[in-house]
PDB file of C-alpha atoms in Angstrom:
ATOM      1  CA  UNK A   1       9.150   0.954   1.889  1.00 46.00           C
ATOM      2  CA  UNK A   2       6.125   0.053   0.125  1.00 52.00           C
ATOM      3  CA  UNK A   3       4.223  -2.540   2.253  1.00 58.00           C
ATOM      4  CA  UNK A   4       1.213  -0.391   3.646  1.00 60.00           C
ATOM      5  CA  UNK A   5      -0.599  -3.432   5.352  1.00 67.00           C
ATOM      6  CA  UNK A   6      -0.375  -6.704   6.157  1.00 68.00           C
ATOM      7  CA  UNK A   7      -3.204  -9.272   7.077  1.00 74.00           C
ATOM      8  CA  UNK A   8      -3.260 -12.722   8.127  1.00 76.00           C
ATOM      9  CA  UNK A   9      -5.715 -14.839   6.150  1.00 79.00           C
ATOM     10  CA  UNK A  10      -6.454 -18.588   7.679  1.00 83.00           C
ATOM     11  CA  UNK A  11      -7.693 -21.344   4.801  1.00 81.00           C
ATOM     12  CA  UNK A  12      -9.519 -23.426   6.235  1.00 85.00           C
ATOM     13  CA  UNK A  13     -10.361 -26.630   3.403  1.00 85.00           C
ATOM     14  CA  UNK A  14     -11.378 -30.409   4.300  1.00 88.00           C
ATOM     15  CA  UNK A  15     -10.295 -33.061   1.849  1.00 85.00           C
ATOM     16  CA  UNK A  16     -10.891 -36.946   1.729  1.00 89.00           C
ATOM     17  CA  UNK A  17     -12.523 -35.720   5.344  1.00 88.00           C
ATOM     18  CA  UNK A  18      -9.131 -34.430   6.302  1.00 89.00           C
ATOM     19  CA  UNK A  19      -9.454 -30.441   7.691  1.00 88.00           C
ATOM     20  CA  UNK A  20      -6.659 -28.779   7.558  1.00 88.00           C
ATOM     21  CA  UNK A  21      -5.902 -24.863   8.284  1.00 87.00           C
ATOM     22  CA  UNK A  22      -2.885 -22.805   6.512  1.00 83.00           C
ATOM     23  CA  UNK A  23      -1.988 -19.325   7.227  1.00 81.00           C
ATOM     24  CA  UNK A  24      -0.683 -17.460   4.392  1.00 76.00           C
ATOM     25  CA  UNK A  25       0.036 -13.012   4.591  1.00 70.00           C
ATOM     26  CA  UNK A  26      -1.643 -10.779   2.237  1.00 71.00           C
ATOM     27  CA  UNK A  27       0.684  -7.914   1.611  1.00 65.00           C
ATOM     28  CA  UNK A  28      -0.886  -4.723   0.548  1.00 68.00           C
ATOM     29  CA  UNK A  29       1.865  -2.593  -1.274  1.00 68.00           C
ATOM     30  CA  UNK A  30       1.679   0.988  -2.358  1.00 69.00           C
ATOM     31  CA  UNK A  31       2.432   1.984  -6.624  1.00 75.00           C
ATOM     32  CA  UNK A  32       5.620   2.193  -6.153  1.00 79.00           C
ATOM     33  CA  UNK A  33       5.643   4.702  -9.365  1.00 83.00           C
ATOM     34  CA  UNK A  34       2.690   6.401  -8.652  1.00 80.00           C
ATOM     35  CA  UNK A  35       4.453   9.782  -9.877  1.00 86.00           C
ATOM     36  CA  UNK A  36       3.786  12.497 -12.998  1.00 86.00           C
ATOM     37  CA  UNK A  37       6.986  12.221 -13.437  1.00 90.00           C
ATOM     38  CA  UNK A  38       9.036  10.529 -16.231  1.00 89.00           C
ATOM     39  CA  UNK A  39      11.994   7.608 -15.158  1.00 91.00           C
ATOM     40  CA  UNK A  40      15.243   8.302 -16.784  1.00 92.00           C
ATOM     41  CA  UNK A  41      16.429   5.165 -15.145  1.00 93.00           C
ATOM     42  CA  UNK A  42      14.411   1.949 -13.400  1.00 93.00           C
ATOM     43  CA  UNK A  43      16.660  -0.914 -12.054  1.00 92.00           C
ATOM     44  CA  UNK A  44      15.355  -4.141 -10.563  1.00 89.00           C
ATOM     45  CA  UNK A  45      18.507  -4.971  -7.494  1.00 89.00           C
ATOM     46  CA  UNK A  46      19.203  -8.069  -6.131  1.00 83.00           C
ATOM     47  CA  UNK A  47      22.170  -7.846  -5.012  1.00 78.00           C
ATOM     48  CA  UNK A  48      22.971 -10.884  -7.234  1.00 75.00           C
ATOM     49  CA  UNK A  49      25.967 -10.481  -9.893  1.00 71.00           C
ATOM     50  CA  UNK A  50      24.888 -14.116 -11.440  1.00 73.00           C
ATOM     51  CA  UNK A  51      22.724 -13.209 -14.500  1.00 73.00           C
ATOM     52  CA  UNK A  52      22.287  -9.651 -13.864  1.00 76.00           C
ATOM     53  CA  UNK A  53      23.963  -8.283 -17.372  1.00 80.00           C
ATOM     54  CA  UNK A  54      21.613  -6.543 -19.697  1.00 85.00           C
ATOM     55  CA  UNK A  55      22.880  -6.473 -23.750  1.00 86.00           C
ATOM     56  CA  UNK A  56      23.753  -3.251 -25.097  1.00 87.00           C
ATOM     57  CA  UNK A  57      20.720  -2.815 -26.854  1.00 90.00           C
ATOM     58  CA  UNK A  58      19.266  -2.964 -23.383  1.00 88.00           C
ATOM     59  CA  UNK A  59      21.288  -0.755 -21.729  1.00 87.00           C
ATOM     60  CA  UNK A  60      20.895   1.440 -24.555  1.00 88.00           C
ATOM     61  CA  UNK A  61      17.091   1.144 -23.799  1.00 89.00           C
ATOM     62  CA  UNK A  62      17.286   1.470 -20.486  1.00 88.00           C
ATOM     63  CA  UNK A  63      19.371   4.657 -20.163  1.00 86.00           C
ATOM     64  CA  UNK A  64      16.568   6.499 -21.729  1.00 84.00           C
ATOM     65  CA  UNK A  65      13.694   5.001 -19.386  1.00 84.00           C
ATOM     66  CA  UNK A  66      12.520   2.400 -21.581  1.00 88.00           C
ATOM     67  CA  UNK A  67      14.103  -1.032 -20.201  1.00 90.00           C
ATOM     68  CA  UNK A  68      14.180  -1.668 -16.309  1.00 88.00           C
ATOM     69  CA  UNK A  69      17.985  -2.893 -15.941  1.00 90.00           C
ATOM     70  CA  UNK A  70      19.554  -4.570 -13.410  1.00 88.00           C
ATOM     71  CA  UNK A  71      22.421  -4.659 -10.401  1.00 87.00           C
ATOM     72  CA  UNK A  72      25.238  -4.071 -13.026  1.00 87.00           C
ATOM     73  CA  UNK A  73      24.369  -1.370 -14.944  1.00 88.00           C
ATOM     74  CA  UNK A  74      23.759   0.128 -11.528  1.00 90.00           C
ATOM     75  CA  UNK A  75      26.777  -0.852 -10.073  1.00 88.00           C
ATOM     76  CA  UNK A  76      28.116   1.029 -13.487  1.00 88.00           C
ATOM     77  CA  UNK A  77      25.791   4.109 -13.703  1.00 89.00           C
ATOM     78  CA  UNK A  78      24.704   4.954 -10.500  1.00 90.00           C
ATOM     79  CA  UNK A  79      26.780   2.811  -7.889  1.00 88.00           C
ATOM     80  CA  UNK A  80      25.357   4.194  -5.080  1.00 92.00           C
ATOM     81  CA  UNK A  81      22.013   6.085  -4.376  1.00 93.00           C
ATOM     82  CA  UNK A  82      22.880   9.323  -2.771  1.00 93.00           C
ATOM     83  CA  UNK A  83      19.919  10.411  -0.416  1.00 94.00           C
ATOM     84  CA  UNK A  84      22.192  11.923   2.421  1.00 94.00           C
ATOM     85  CA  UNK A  85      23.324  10.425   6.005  1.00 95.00           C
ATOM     86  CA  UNK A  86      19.564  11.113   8.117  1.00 94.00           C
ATOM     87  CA  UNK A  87      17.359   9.536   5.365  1.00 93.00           C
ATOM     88  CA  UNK A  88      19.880   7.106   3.966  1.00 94.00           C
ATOM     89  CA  UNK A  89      19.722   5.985   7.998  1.00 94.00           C
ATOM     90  CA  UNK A  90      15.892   5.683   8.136  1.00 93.00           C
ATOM     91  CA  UNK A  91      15.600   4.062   4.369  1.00 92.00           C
ATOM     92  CA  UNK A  92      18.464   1.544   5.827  1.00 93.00           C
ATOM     93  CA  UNK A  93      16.499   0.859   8.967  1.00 93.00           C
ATOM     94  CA  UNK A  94      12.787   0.855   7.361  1.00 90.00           C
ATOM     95  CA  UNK A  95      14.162  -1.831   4.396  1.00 89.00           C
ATOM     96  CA  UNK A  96      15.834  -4.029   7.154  1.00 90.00           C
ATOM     97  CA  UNK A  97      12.491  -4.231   9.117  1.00 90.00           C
ATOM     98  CA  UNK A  98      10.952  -5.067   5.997  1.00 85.00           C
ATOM     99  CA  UNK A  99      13.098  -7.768   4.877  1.00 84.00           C
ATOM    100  CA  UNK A 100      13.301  -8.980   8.459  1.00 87.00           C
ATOM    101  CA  UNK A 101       9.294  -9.437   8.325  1.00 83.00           C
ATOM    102  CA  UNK A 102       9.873 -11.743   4.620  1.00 79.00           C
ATOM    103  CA  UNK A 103      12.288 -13.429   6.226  1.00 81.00           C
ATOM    104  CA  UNK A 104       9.809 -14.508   8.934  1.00 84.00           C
ATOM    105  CA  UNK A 105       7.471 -15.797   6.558  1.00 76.00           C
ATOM    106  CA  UNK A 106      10.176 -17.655   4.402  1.00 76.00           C
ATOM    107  CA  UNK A 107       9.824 -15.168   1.732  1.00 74.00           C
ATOM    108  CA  UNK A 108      13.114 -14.410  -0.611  1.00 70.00           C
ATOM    109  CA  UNK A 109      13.909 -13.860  -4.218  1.00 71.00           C
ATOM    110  CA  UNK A 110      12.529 -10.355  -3.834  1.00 79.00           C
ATOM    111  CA  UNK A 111      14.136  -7.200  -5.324  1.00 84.00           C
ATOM    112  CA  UNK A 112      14.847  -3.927  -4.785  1.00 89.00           C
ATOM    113  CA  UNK A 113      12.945  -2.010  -6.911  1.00 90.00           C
ATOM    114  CA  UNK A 114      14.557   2.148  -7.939  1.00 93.00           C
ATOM    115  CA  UNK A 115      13.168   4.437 -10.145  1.00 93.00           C
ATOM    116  CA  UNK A 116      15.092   7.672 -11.125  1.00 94.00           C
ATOM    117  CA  UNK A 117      13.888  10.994 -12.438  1.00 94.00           C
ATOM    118  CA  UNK A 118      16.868  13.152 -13.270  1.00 93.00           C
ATOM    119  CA  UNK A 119      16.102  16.915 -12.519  1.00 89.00           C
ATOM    120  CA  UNK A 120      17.288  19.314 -15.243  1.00 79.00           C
ATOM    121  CA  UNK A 121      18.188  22.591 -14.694  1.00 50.00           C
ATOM    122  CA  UNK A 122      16.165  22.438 -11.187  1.00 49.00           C
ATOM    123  CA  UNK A 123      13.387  22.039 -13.069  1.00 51.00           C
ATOM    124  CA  UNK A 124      10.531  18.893 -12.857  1.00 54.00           C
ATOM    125  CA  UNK A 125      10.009  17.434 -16.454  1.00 57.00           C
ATOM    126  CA  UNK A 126       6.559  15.829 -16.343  1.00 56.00           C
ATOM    127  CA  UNK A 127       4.805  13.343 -18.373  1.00 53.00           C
ATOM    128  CA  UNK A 128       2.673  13.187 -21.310  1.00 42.00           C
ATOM    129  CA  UNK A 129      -1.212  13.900 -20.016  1.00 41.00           C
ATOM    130  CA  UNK A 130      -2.075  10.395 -21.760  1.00 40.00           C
ATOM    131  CA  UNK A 131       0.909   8.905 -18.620  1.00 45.00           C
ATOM    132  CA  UNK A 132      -0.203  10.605 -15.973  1.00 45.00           C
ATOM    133  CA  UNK A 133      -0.059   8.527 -12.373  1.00 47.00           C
ATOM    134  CA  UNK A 134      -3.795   7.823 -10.812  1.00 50.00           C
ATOM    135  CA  UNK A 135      -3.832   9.774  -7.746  1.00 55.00           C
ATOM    136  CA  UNK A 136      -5.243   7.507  -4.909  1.00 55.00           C
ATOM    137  CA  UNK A 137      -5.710   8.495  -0.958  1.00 61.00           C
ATOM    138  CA  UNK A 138      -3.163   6.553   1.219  1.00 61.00           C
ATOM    139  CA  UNK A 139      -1.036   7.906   4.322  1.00 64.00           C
ATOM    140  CA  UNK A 140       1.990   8.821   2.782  1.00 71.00           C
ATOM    141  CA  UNK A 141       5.513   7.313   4.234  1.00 75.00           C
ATOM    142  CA  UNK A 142       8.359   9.411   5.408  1.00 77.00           C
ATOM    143  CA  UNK A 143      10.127   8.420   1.714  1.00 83.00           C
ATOM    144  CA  UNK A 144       7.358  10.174  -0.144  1.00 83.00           C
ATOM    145  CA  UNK A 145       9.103  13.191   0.466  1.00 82.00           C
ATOM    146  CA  UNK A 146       9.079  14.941  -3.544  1.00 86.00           C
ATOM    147  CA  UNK A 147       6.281  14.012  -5.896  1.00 86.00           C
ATOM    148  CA  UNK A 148       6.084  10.225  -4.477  1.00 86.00           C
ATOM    149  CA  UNK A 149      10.105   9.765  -3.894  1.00 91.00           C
ATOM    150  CA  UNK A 150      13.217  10.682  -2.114  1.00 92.00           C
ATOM    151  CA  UNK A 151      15.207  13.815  -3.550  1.00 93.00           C
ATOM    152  CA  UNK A 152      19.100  13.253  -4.208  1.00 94.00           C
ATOM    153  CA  UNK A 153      21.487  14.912  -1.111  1.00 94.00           C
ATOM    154  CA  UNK A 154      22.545  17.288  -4.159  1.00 93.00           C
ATOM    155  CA  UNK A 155      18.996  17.401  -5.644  1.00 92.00           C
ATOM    156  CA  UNK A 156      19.952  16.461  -9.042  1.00 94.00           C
ATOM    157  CA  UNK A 157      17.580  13.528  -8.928  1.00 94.00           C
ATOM    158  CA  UNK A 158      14.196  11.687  -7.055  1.00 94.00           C
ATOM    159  CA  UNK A 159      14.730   8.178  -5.993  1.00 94.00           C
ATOM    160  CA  UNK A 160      11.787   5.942  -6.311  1.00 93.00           C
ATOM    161  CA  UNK A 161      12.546   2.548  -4.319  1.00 90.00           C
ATOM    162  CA  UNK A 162      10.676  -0.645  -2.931  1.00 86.00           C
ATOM    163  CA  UNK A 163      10.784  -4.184  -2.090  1.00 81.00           C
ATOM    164  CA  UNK A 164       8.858  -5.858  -5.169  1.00 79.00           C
ATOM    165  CA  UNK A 165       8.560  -9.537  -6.018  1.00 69.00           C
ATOM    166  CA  UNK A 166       7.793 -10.953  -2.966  1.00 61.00           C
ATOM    167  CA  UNK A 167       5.355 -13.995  -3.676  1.00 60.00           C
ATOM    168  CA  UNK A 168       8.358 -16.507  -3.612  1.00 59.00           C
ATOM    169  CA  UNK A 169       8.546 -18.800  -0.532  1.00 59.00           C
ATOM    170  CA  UNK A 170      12.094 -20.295   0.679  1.00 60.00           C
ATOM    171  CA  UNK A 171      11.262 -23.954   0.125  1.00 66.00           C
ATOM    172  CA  UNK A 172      13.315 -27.160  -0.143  1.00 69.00           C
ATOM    173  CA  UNK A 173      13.208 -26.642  -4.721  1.00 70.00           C
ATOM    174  CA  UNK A 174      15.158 -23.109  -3.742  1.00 64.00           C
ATOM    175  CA  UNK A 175      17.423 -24.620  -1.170  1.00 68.00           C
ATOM    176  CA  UNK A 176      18.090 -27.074  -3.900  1.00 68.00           C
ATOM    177  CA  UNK A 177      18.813 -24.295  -6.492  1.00 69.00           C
ATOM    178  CA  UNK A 178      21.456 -22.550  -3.637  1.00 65.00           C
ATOM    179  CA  UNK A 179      23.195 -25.977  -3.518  1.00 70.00           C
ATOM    180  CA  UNK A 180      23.103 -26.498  -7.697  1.00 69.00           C
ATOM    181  CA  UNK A 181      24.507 -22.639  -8.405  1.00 70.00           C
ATOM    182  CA  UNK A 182      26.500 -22.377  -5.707  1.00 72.00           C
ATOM    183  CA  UNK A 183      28.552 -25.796  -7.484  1.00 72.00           C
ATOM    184  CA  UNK A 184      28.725 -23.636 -10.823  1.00 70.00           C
ATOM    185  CA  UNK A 185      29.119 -20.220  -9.829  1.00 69.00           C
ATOM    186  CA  UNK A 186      30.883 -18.245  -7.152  1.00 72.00           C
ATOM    187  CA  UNK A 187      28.197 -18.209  -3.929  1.00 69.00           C
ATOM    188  CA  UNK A 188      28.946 -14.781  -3.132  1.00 66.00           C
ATOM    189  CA  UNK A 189      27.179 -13.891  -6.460  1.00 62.00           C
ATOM    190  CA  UNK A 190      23.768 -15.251  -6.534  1.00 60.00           C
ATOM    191  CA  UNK A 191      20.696 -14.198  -4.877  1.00 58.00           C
ATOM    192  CA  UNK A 192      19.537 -17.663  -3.642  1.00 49.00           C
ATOM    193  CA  UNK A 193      22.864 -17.927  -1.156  1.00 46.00           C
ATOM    194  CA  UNK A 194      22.188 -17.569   2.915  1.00 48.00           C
TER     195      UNK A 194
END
């Protein structure tokens, strides 16, 4: 996925003459969109139903690249992301790692994030000049296969997917909001629920 690093920073502070030490993990994450080229689609996924409608003016937006929509317009245009059985294995494996490390550190309410470039005719469509992505040196993962992303099984399209929002920690106020939503809506359906 996106996490390139991770380091383990120990506060140290002393108040009232108490000293007290908290761990916390700095993530360093990749640009996820670090590409020249342009996003027919961007969807923010998490696997939640509750609350994840766009309006049609939305949707309208967001079918040209303009709006980042969410888990039911891709359950409507996309439904799946095609990326064939050896690197729909690895992605599989690589995002369960990953969400098995923010699980260890009580993190949750993150999202899947997917960009998607639509090829036409076989052919790249690029940018304005003014848009271009800032090239930086980094070792490349194994899903920075075409121009930053993962090309379709069919190569019609280039996936563009991360973990993002990942700064929220499971604490006793989100437990609270899983027992409060899971009273008014179906449990299977929101993302605070496990």
């Amino acid at each position: 996925m996106c996490i390139r690093d991770r380091y383990k920073l120990s506060w140290h502070t002393t108040q009232n003459g108490v000293s007290s030490t908290r761990d916390e993990w700095v993530l360093c994450m990749a640009n996820l969109f670090s590409t020249n080229l342009r996003f027919h689609q961007k969807y923010d996924l998490k696997g939640s139903r509750e609350g994840r409608c766009v309006t049609a003016e939305e949707l309208q937006m967001g079918t040209q690249g303009d709006f980042t929509l969410r888990d039911y317009a891709f359950e409507e245009l996309e439904s799946v992301i095609e990326i064939g059985p050896d690197m729909s294995s690895r992605f599989l494996e690589q995002l369960e790692r990953d969400v098995q490390f923010l699980c260890s550190q009580n993190v949750m309410d993150y999202s899947l994030l997917v960009g998607v470039h639509h090829r036409e005719n076989g052919a790249e469509e690029n940018v304005q000049s003014s848009k271009l992505a800032a090239e930086y040196a980094h070792v490349k993962s194994v899903f920075e296969v075409e121009n930053g992303g993962i090309p379709s099984a069919d190569g019609t399209k280039i996936y563009f997917v991360g973990l993002v929002d990942t700064l929220t920690s499971y604490t006793a106020k989100k437990g609270w909001e899983t027992v409060f939503k899971s009273c008014l809506f179906d449990p299977a359906q929101i993302s605070s629920v496990e």
